[in-house]
Structures are given as C-alpha cells and as structure tokens.
XYZ file of C-alpha atoms in Angstrom:
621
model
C 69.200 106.305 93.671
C 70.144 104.421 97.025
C 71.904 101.443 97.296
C 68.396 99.235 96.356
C 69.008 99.936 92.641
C 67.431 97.346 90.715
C 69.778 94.932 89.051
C 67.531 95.906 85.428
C 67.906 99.722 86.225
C 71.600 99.534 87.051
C 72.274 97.299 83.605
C 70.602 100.082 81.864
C 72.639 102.720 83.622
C 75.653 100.750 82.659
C 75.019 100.216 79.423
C 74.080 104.341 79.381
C 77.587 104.945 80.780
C 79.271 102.689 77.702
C 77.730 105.248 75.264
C 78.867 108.436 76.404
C 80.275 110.859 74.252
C 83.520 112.643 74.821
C 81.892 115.585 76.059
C 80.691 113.163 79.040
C 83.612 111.546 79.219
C 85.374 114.561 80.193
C 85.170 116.941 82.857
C 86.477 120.921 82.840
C 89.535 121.551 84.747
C 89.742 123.691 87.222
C 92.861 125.751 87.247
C 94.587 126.498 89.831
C 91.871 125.010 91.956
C 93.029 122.086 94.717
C 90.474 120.012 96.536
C 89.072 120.987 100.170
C 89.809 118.597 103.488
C 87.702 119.525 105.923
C 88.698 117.713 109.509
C 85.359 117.399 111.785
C 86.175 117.377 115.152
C 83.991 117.112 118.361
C 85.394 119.724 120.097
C 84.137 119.146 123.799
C 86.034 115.248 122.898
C 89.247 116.525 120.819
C 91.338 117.377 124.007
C 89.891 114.873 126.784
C 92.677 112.324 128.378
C 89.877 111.318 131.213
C 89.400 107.581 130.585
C 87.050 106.914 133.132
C 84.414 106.752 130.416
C 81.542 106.105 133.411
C 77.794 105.709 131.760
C 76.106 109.191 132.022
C 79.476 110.483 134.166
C 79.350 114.047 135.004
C 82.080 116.435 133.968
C 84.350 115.759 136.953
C 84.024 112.337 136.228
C 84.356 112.266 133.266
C 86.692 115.481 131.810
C 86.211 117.508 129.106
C 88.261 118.747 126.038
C 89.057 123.053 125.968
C 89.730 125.346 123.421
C 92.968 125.377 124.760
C 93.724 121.932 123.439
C 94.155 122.784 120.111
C 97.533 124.118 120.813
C 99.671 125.070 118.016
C 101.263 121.885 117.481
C 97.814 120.148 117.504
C 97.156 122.202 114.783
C 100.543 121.828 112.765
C 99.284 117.710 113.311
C 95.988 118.162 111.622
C 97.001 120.097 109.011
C 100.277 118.196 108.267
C 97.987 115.375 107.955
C 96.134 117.037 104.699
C 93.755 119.276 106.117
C 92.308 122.747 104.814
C 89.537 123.661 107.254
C 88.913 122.289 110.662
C 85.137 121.934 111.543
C 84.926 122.845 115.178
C 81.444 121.112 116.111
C 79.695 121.988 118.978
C 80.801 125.313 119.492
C 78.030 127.656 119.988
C 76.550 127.379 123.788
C 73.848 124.921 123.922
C 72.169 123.189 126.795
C 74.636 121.186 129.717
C 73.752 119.793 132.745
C 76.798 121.264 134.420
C 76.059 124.176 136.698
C 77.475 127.148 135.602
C 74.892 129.552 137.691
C 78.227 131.623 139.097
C 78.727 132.678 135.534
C 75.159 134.082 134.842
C 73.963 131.162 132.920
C 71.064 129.596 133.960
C 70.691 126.065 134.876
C 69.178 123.774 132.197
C 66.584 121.037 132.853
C 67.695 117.339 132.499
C 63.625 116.663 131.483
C 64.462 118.038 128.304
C 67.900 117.673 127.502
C 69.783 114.522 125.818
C 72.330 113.472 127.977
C 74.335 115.037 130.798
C 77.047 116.880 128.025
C 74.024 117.774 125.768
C 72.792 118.125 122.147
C 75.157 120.603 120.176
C 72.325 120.827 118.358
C 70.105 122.254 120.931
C 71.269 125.765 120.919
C 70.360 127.588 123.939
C 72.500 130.869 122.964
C 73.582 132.031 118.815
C 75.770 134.528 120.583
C 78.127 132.735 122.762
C 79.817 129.509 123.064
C 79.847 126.580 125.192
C 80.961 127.121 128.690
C 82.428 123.209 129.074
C 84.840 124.120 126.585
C 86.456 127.288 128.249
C 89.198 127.191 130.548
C 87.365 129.808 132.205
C 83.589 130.375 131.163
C 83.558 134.335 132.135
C 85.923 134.561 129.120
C 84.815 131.913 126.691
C 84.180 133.801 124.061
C 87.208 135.483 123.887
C 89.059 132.271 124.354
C 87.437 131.057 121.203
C 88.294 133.696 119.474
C 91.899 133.674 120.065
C 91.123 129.352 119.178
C 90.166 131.323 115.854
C 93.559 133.313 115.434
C 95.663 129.874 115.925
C 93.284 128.150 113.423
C 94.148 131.076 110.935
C 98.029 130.889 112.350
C 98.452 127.649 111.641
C 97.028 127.888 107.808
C 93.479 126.310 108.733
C 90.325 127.759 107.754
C 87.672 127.065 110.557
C 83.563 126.021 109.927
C 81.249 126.143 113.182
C 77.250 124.905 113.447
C 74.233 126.408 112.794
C 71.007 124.941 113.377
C 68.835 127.074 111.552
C 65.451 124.487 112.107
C 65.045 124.375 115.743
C 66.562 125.772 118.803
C 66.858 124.298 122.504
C 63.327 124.783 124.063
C 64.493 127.067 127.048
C 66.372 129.249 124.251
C 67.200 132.289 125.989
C 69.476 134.329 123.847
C 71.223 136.023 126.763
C 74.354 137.846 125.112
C 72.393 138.914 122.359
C 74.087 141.968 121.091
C 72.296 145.445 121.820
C 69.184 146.539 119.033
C 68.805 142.680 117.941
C 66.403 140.309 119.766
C 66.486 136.756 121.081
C 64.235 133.973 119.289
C 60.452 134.443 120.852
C 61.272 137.804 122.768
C 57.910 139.494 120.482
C 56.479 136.216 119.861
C 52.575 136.362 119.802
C 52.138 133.435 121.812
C 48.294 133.441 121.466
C 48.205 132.463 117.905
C 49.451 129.019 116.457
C 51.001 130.756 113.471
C 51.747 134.596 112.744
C 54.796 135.455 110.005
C 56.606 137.181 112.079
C 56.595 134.554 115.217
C 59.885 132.827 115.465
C 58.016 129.509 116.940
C 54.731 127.771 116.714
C 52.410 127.620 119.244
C 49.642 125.363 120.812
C 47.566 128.050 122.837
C 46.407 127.339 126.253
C 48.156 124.201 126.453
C 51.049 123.135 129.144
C 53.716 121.459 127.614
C 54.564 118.128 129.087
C 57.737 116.270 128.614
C 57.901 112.718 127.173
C 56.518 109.285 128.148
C 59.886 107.285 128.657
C 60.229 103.875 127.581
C 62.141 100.867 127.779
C 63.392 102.059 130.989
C 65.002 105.342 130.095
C 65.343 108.097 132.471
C 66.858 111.536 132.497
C 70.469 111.334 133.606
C 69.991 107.884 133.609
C 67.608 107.829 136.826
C 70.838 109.947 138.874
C 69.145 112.753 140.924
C 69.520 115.890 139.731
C 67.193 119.127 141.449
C 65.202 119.770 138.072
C 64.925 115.756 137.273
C 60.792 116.111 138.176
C 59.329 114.926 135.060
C 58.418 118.611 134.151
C 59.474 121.292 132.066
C 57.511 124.747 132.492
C 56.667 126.090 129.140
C 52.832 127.824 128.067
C 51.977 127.671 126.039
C 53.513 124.552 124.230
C 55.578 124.923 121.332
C 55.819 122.815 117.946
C 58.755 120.184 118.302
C 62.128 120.190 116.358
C 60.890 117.875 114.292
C 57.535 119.138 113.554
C 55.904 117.473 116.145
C 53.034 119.448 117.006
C 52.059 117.553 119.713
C 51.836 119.343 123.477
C 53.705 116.334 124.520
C 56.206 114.878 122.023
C 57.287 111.448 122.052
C 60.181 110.055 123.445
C 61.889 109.489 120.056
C 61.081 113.325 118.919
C 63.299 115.759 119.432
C 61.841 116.889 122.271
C 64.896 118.704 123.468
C 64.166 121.596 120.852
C 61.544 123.694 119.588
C 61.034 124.401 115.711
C 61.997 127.724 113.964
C 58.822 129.500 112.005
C 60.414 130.709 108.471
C 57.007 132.103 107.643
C 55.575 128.775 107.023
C 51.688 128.526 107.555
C 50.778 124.961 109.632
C 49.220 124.184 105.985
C 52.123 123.891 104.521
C 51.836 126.946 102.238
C 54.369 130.159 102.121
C 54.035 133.693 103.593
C 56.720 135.286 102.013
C 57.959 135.439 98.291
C 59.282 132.926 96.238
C 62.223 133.323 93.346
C 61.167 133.291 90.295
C 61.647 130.782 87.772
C 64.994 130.782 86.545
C 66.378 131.962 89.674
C 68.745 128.507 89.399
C 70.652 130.000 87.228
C 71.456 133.264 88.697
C 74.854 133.922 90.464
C 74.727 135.155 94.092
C 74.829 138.667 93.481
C 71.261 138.568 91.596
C 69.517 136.669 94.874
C 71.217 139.658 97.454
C 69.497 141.617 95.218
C 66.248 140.089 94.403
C 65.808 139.912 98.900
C 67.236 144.142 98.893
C 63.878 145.029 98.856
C 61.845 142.333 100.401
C 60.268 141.812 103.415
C 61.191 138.099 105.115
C 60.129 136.736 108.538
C 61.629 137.919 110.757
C 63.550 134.551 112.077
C 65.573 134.866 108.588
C 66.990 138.077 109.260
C 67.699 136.652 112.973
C 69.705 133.610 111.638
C 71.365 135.954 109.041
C 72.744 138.407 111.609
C 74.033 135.588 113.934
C 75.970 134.205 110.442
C 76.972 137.956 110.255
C 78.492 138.445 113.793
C 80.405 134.967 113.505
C 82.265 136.165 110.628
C 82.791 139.123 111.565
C 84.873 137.560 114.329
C 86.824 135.334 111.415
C 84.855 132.270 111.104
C 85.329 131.059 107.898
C 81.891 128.807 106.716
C 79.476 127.120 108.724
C 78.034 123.233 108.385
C 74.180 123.706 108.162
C 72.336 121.160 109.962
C 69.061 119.536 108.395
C 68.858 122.316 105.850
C 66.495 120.871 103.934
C 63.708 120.993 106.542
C 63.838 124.863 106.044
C 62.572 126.752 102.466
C 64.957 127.105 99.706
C 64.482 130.692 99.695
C 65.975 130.839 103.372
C 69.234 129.864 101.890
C 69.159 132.098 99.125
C 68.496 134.848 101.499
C 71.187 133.822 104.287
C 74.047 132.740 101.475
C 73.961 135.376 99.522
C 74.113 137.682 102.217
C 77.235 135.747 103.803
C 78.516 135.699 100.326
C 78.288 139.475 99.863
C 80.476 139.348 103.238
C 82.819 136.536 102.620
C 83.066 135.332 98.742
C 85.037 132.344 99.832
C 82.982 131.742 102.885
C 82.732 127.439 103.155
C 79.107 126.428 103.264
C 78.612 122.782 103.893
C 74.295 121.624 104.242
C 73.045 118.739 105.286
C 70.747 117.618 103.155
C 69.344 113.978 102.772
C 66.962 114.123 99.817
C 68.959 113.571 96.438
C 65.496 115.035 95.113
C 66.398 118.393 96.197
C 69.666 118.330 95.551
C 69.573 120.602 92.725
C 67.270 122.894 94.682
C 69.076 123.978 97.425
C 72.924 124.493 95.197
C 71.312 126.244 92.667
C 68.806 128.101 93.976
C 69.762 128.026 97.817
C 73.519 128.998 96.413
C 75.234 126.606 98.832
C 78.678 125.249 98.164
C 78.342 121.491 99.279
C 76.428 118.947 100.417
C 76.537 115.355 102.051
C 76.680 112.651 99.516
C 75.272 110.565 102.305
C 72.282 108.772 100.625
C 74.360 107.853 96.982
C 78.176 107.615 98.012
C 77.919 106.751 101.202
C 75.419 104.908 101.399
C 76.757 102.959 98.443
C 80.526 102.785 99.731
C 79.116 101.473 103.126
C 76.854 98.394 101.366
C 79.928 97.569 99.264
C 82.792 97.613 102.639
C 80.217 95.235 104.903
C 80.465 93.204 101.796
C 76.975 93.251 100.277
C 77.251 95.393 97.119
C 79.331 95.573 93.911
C 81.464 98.181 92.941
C 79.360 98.469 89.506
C 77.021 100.653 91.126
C 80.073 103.203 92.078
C 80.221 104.422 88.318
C 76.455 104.679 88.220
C 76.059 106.722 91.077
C 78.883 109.269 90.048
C 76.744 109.296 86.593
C 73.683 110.444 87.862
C 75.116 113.380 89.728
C 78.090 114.202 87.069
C 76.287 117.707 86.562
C 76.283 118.611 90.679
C 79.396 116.185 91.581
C 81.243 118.967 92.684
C 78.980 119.984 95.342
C 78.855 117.012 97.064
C 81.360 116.696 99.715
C 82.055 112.662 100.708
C 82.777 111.132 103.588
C 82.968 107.538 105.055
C 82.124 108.653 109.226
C 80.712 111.970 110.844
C 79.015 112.354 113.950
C 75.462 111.106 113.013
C 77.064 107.891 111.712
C 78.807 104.436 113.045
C 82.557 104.262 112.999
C 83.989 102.311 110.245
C 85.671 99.906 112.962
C 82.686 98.985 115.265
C 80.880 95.590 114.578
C 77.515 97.228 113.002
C 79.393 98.889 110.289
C 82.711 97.299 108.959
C 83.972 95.845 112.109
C 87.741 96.512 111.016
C 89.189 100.069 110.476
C 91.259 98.954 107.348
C 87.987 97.851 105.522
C 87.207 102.040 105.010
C 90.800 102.079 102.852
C 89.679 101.254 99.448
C 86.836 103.544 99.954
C 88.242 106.250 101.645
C 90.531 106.197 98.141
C 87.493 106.366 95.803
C 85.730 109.151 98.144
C 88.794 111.378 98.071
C 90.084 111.084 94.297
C 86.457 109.889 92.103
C 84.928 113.130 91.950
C 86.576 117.142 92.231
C 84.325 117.577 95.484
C 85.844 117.670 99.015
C 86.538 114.979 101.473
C 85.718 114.869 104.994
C 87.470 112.728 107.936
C 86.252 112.817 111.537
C 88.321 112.844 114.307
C 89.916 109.557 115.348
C 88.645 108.097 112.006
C 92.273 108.108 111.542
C 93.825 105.842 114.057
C 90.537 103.300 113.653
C 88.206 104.711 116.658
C 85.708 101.664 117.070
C 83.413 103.973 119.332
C 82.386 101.076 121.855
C 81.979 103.283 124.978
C 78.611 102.988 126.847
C 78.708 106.754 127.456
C 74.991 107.102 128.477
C 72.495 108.970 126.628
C 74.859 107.439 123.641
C 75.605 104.124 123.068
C 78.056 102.347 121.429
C 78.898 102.683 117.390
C 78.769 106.313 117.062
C 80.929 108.109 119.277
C 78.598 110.413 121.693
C 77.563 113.787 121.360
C 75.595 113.967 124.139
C 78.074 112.794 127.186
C 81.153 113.617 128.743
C 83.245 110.492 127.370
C 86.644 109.584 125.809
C 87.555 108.380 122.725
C 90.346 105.919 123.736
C 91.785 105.781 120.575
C 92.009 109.383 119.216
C 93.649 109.929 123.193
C 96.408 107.318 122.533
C 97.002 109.858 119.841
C 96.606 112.474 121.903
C 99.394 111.293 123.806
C 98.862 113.603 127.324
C 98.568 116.476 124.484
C 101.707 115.744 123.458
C 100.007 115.525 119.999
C 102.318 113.249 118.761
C 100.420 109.307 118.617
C 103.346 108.271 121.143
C 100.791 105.874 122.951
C 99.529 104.337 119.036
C 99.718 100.252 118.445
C 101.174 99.980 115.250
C 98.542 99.195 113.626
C 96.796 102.405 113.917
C 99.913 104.299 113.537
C 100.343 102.661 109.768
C 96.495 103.665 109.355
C 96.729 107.086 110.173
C 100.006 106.791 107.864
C 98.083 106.025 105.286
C 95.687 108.361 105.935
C 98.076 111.155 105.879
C 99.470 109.875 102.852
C 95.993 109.995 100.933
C 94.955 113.122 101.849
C 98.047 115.234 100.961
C 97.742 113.483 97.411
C 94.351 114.761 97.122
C 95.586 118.383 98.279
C 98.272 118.482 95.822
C 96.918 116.698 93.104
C 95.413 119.026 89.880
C 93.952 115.545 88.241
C 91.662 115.795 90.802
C 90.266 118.730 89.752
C 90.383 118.113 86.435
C 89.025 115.251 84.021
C 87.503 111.471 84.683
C 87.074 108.481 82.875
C 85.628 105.379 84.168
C 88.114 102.237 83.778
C 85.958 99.656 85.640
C 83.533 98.446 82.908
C 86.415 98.223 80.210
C 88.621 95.690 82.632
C 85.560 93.936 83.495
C 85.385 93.115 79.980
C 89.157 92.906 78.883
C 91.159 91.677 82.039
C 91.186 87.982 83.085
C 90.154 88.159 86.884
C 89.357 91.596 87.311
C 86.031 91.788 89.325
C 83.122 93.462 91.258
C 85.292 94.153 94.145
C 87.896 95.813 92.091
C 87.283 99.851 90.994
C 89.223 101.796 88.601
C 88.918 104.821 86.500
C 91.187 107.888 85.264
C 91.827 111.324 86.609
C 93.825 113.747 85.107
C 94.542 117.395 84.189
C 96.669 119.193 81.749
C 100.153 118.868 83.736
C 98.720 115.110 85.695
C 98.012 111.628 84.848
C 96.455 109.246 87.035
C 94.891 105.671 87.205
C 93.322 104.534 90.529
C 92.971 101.010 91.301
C 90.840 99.514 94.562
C 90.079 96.389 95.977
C 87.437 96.541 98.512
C 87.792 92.555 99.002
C 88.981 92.413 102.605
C 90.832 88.431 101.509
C 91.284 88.403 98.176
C 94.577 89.461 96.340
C 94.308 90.236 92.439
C 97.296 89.138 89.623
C 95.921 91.322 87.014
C 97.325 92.860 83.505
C 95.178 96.203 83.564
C 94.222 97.436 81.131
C 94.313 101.016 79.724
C 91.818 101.711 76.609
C 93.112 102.697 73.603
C 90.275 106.302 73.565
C 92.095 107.433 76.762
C 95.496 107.251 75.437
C 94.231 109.434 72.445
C 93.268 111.998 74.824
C 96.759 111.561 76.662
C 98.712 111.639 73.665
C 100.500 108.389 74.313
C 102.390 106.411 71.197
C 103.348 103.299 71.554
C 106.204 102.225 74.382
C 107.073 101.684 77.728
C 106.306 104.478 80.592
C 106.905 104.542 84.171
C 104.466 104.612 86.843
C 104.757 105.457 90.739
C 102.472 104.676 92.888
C 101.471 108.637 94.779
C 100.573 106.626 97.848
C 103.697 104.570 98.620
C 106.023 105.151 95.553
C 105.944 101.596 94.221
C 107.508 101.518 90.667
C 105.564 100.104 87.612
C 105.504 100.230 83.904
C 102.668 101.052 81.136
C 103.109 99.812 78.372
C 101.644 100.547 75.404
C 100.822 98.504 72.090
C 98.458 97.574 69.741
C 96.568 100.417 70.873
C 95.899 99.386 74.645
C 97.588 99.774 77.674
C 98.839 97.275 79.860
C 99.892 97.552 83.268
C 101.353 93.869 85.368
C 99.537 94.684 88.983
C 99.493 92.654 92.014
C 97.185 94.414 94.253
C 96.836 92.645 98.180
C 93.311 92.762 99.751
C 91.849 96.799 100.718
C 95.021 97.878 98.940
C 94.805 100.931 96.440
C 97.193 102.341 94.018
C 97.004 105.723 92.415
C 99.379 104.833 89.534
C 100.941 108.136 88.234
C 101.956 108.545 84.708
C 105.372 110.117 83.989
C-alpha cells in the first residue's frame, strides 16, 4: 500500500497489528549476521572540485571526478563513516559527448543522448568503462580495476550497474572479449520479433529522433558537428521504454533501445517458465533447472558480462528497472552469479510491491528498493503531511520479505532531502533516516553528499535542480566542501553540516555493530499512543533486540515541537526481556545520554525529553 491508505483500511490494519500473537511479535535472529551500508556514489561527481557549475558546461568547463579520487584515505572516510559496500554508479562506458576519437571510441550523437555527461544508463559498451572517469582513457579499465583492489584494501565491498532492459541505441560493444558477441551483431533485422534477436525491430522504417518541446534542444541549442536533428539507424528499433514507435517522444527514453528476453510483441513467452513451486527452491535448484535449457540468447549475453565483472572482483551489482524484464531472467542470471559468488550483493530496482514476492523468491535476488511503502511513506510524513501510524502498518504488510528490502531516504532518481520540493531542510531526514536504518534487519542506503545536507540546486542542464544530475558535468558544492581539494577531510564544512554528517556517522556505525538489529521487533507506538499523556502521531517507537542487545528507539519527526513524555514500556515485552521490577540504566547509542527504566507494577517507565527531529536509541544495560 502507498502512502493513500485509507484512514478505514489503516484502522483495520492497526487494530490487526494489536492482535498479533507472539510468533508475530517476534522476529528470528540472525547470528552472527550485522546489517549492510551500502554508500551510492556518482562516480563521474565524487572527486570534482570544478565549481563553475555552467548550464550544459562541457568537461573542460566543467571538470570531472576520476577513479583516482577515491584515494585511500577517501576510502578510510567512507567506511569510517559506517559503510560496507560502496556502489560505484556509472561505471560501465556509456554514451558522452566528449570526444574521445584518439582512443578508438567513436563519437556519440547529441540527437540521442541526455545531456552533454550522459545517461549511465545508456550503456554503449558491457565491457569497458567510462572514459571521463580515467586519468588516462587508453588504460581505463585497468585503472578501475586497481579502483577495485583499494575498495577491497580498504575493507569495502564494491556494487557497479547493469541495465539489463535497454542499452544506448548506437550500442557497439567494441571490447567485447574474443568468441562472445556484441548486442545486435546476428540480429535479424527484417523481422519485428525472432527469440534469438537481442532488439525489436520496425522493418523498413528510418528512425527519427524526437519532436522537442518547450524549447529544449540537444546540448542546450550549443553547436556540436552531429547536433542535425538525425540519428542514422534502419531499421528503427523498439524504445527503452517499450515505445514502439519509429519516432519516440520526447519524454521516452529515446536515448536507448529495448533488450528482447524472448518476449513476443503480444506479450506472451518464448522460452520456459519455472514451475510452480519454484519460490521455494534455493539457488542451487534454479542453476539447475536452466543446465539444460535453451534461453534467448540476450540472457546468456547479460549473464557473461555479470561473469567477466566478477571475475575481475566486483562484488554485486544494482539492477536497474528489473522488473520490466521476466522473472525467469533473474533466476537464470542470479543463480548463475550465485554459483560464482555465494555472497555476491544483488540490489533490483523494482517499483511494484505486487511483484515483490516474485522477483526474491523466484528471481533469487537479495534486495530491493522499499521505494513505494517506506519511502514513500517516510517522505509524506518529513514534508509534514502523514502520521507516523502508517509506519507500523507498512512494516506489517511486508514482515514476511522485510529483509529484502533495502531503505533509503535519497538516491539518484530522487530529490535531495534539503531542496525546497522535498523537505527543504537537511535535518528534517534525521528522525527518518533513524527508523530506515534500525525498524527492519534490511540494509540502509545513503547517497553521496546526503551526509553534509546536499540541497542539489545547480541548473546543470539536461538536469535541473532537486536531484543532483546524472546527465552533466556539474559539482555538488556541498559534498566538495567535504571534499576539501581531496583532502577528504570536510575542512571547508559550516558547522552545521559537519554536526549532520556527525550524526550521520554516528547512526550508521550503530546499525553496523548492533545484533538487535538483526534480531527481534516489537512495535511501541500504538501502546504510548494509548498510555502516555502527550505522546503523538509525530512521535515513533518500537523495540529491537537480540539475545546479548536491548533497544528502544524513540523519533520525533515534528520539525518544532519538543515532547516531556514518561514512556512507556509494556509489561509483555519485559516478559520476553526477563526484567523484575527496579531501576535500570539506559544510554543513549547515538550520543551517550544517561537515563533510567524503571520498572513497576508491571510497566516500564522511562522520564524523556526529546527536542524536535531528535531520536534516541535507548540501550538497556
């Protein structure tokens, strides 16, 4: 459910989640087991000092970040802050408007490319890497792979793209290792649809590029040789985004072509499906089931290219739009990069809560987005629309998946926190950055410069302001004063941004170290609501713990509003913690504040003054 819930729906989830039984109540521990950081950074931005920050600016202008800014002590930085994997985005070589003709790459044509940087999601080549983003491009791929050994150095695991539902439309595939073959190199180009075609066709039609509106222009109307209006391709191709159209519209994604995974244009499959009960097999039974089948052949293409970037240490990949290819795909390509890599990460984006089930179970990937519940959710409640009632609710209807669904509050795709259309104020993203890191045992996510408050209000070009652009050579002024002339050190931070990535740094080594978070959860919200004078919608609470942890975690998401509360503790969960009656400390994990439970008449109370977007995760000694 998205954040429209009926107010009759959610009072009947509500009252659902007041009769529970214990088995609900709890969840298994984990042993062992720690949560997952993953840091997303833009990797063309991560390094860039340029602040020129002119609209549509080439690369001169402009600058661009290198490999060879994640130095080690970059590194030490990001994982210091709380960080297990690093989520290098943008890596493999997709289409620039930067001539790089001296190195044997062709020149790409503004007419069908977003922005003068380019779509990282426009992949123009599965087999090498971006040439912006190499000190020297003759050797960029062997600079990223040494960016790989001092990922693995400094005790980071490392996730790169892959797009597995469309490819740039002048894909060309050049370093393509000897005996494989490029996307479309056997294509029958005189059919719409064949099984073994990696693209769709329109035969004997010319592809034309977009109608522009509202005044848009390639490069922003700055000339450019191949700026004509025209792209050469015949016959046309189907769109990205399924448009089948010979000439897409302007809001398509025009810039790429669509993959064929043995879909027929009706809709219906040319290749075989698992059979029923195939959910509940492990990843050893699906390699097996596909030993002996034959699959389009754009499935074993995408599963070789996963294949040759482990081989050379990548660690998991982020999926983009997974769900717009067959479940079947996945259980194909993940359990062959399982049979590899047991441990490999494997992070989908998927948008459909629908299919959730679908593509963990029976496409056997590790995580998810929990864009269109959490987030969605957590972004209503911080622009101060929604209640924090519906926070239990949405954790309820996913209890038997929560682990797969990796949270965050900012990515790529979506507005910073800080700029006016979201939250217009960094600090709002606290409380909720608290509940997405410590509700549920599934990973968090940051994005670069999330941090340190990055407002993204750059007119970069093809972007514009609110999300910082992937398609321009830009800065990120905030994430630089960070940056600090790669000193790596935030020597150019205002205070204020300093004591946010403070905090930041603070939360997310909790959440590494912390076994309650892999282990058991009890909601605390409903009970106060009911039991505490003044406790509220904008308040959150519930319990975490594990065999050797205890922990309470109090938010308010009320950006004004301070709370004199004595919270309560019910009397079931100090059953399951074993607690008699008395007196017991409690520290704050975050900033070490000092507090007592105590305990009588078979409740807990606890005397909290909690200051507005302020969180406590009480612990209990």
């Amino acid at each position: 459910m998205g954040r429209q819930l009926g107010y009759m729906v959610l009072l009947g989830c509500i009252l659902a989640l007041g009769c529970k039984t214990e088995k609900d109540k709890m969840q298994k521990e984990v042993p062992g087991k720690k949560k997952q950081v993953v840091y997303q950074v833009f990797t063309r931005l991560f390094g860039n000092t340029n602040t020129a920050n002119i609209p549509w600016g080439t690369l001169e202008e402009n600058g661009v970040g290198k490999f060879s800014d994640f130095t080690e002590k970059a590194l030490q930085e990001i994982k210091a802050m709380g960080v297990t994997h690093i989520w290098y985005t943008g890596v493999p070589h997709h289409d620039v408007i930067t001539d790089y003709t001296e190195y044997g790459i062709s020149n790409d044509d503004p007419d069908i490319v977003k922005g003068r940087a380019g779509s990282p999601y426009a992949v123009k080549d599965y087999y090498n890497v971006n040439p912006d983003l190499a000190e020297n491009p003759a050797e960029r791929l062997a600079e990223f792979e040494a960016l790989i050994q001092r990922t693995h150095k400094a005790g980071l695991k490392l996730l790169i793209d892959i797009v597995p539902n469309h490819v740039a439309r002048n894909y060309e595939g050049t370093s393509t290792p000897e005996g494989l073959e490029p996307f479309g190199a056997k294509d029958d180009t005189g059919v719409a649809y064949a099984r073994d075609n990696d693209f769709y066709y329109i035969p004997d039609t010319v592809f034309q590029v977009p109608e522009w509106r509202n005044g848009y222009r390639p490069l922003g109307g700055k000339p450019h040789p191949l700026a004509d209006d025209r792209f050469n391709e015949i016959p046309a191709k189907w769109t990205g985004n399924g448009s089948r159209l010979a000439r897409p519209d302007s809001n398509d994604w025009y810039e790429t072509v669509k993959i064929n995974y043995g879909v027929r244009p009706d809709g219906s499959y040319d290749f075989d499906v698992l059979p029923d009960g195939y959910d509940t097999e492990n990843v050893a039974a699906h390699y097996q089931f596909w030993s002996d089948k034959k699959v389009p052949g754009s499935w074993v293409k995408f599963k070789d290219i996963a294949l040759y970037w482990l081989d050379k240490g990548v660690d998991g990949f982020r999926f983009d739009m997974a769900e717009m290819v067959p479940v079947e795909f996945w259980s194909y390509m993940n359990s062959h990069i399982k049979n590899i890599n047991p441990e490999a990460f494997l992070l989908a984006e998927v948008y459909n809560p629908a299919e959730y089930r679908n593509y963990i179970k029976k496409g056997k990937m590790d995580y998810l987005y929990d864009k269109v519940e959490m987030y969605d959710s957590l972004k209503h409640i911080m622009q101060g629309h929604g209640w924090t009632d519906h926070i239990p609710v949405v954790k309820r209807n996913t209890e038997d998946i929560e682990h797969h669904l990796l949270h965050f509050l900012e990515n790529h795709d979506e507005q910073r926190i800080a700029s006016p259309d979201f939250a217009g104020d960094a600090q709002r993203g606290k409380p909720a950055m608290v509940v997405s890191a410590t509700m549920t045992t599934a990973p968090i996510m940051i994005y670069f410069g999330q941090e340190v408050g990055e407002p993204a209000a750059e007119d970069a070009g093809f972007g514009k302001p609110t999300r910082t652009s992937i398609f321009d050579y830009i800065g990120v002024p905030h994430h630089q004063r960070w940056v600090n002339n790669k000193a790596f050190d935030g020597g150019q931070l205002h205070e204020n941004e300093k004591a946010l990535r403070d905090f930041y740094k603070r939360l997310l080594n909790v959440t590494l170290q912390s076994s309650a978070l892999m282990g058991a959860y009890q909601e605390l919200h409903f009970f106060n609501k009911d039991h505490t004078a003044g406790y509220d919608h904008r308040l959150l609470s519930y319990a975490r713990w594990s065999s050797e942890e205890k922990l309470i975690v109090l938010s308010n998401f009320d950006a004004e509003k301070s709370y004199d509360l004595e919270f309560k503790v019910p009397g079931d969960l100090l059953k399951k913690w074993d607690m008699a009656e008395g007196t017991y400390e409690v520290e704050d994990a975050l900033y070490h504040g000092k507090n007592e439970l105590v305990v009588a008449d078979g409740v807990g109370k606890i005397t909290v003054q909690i200051a507005p977007l302020e969180s406590f995760i009480f612990t209990i000694k």
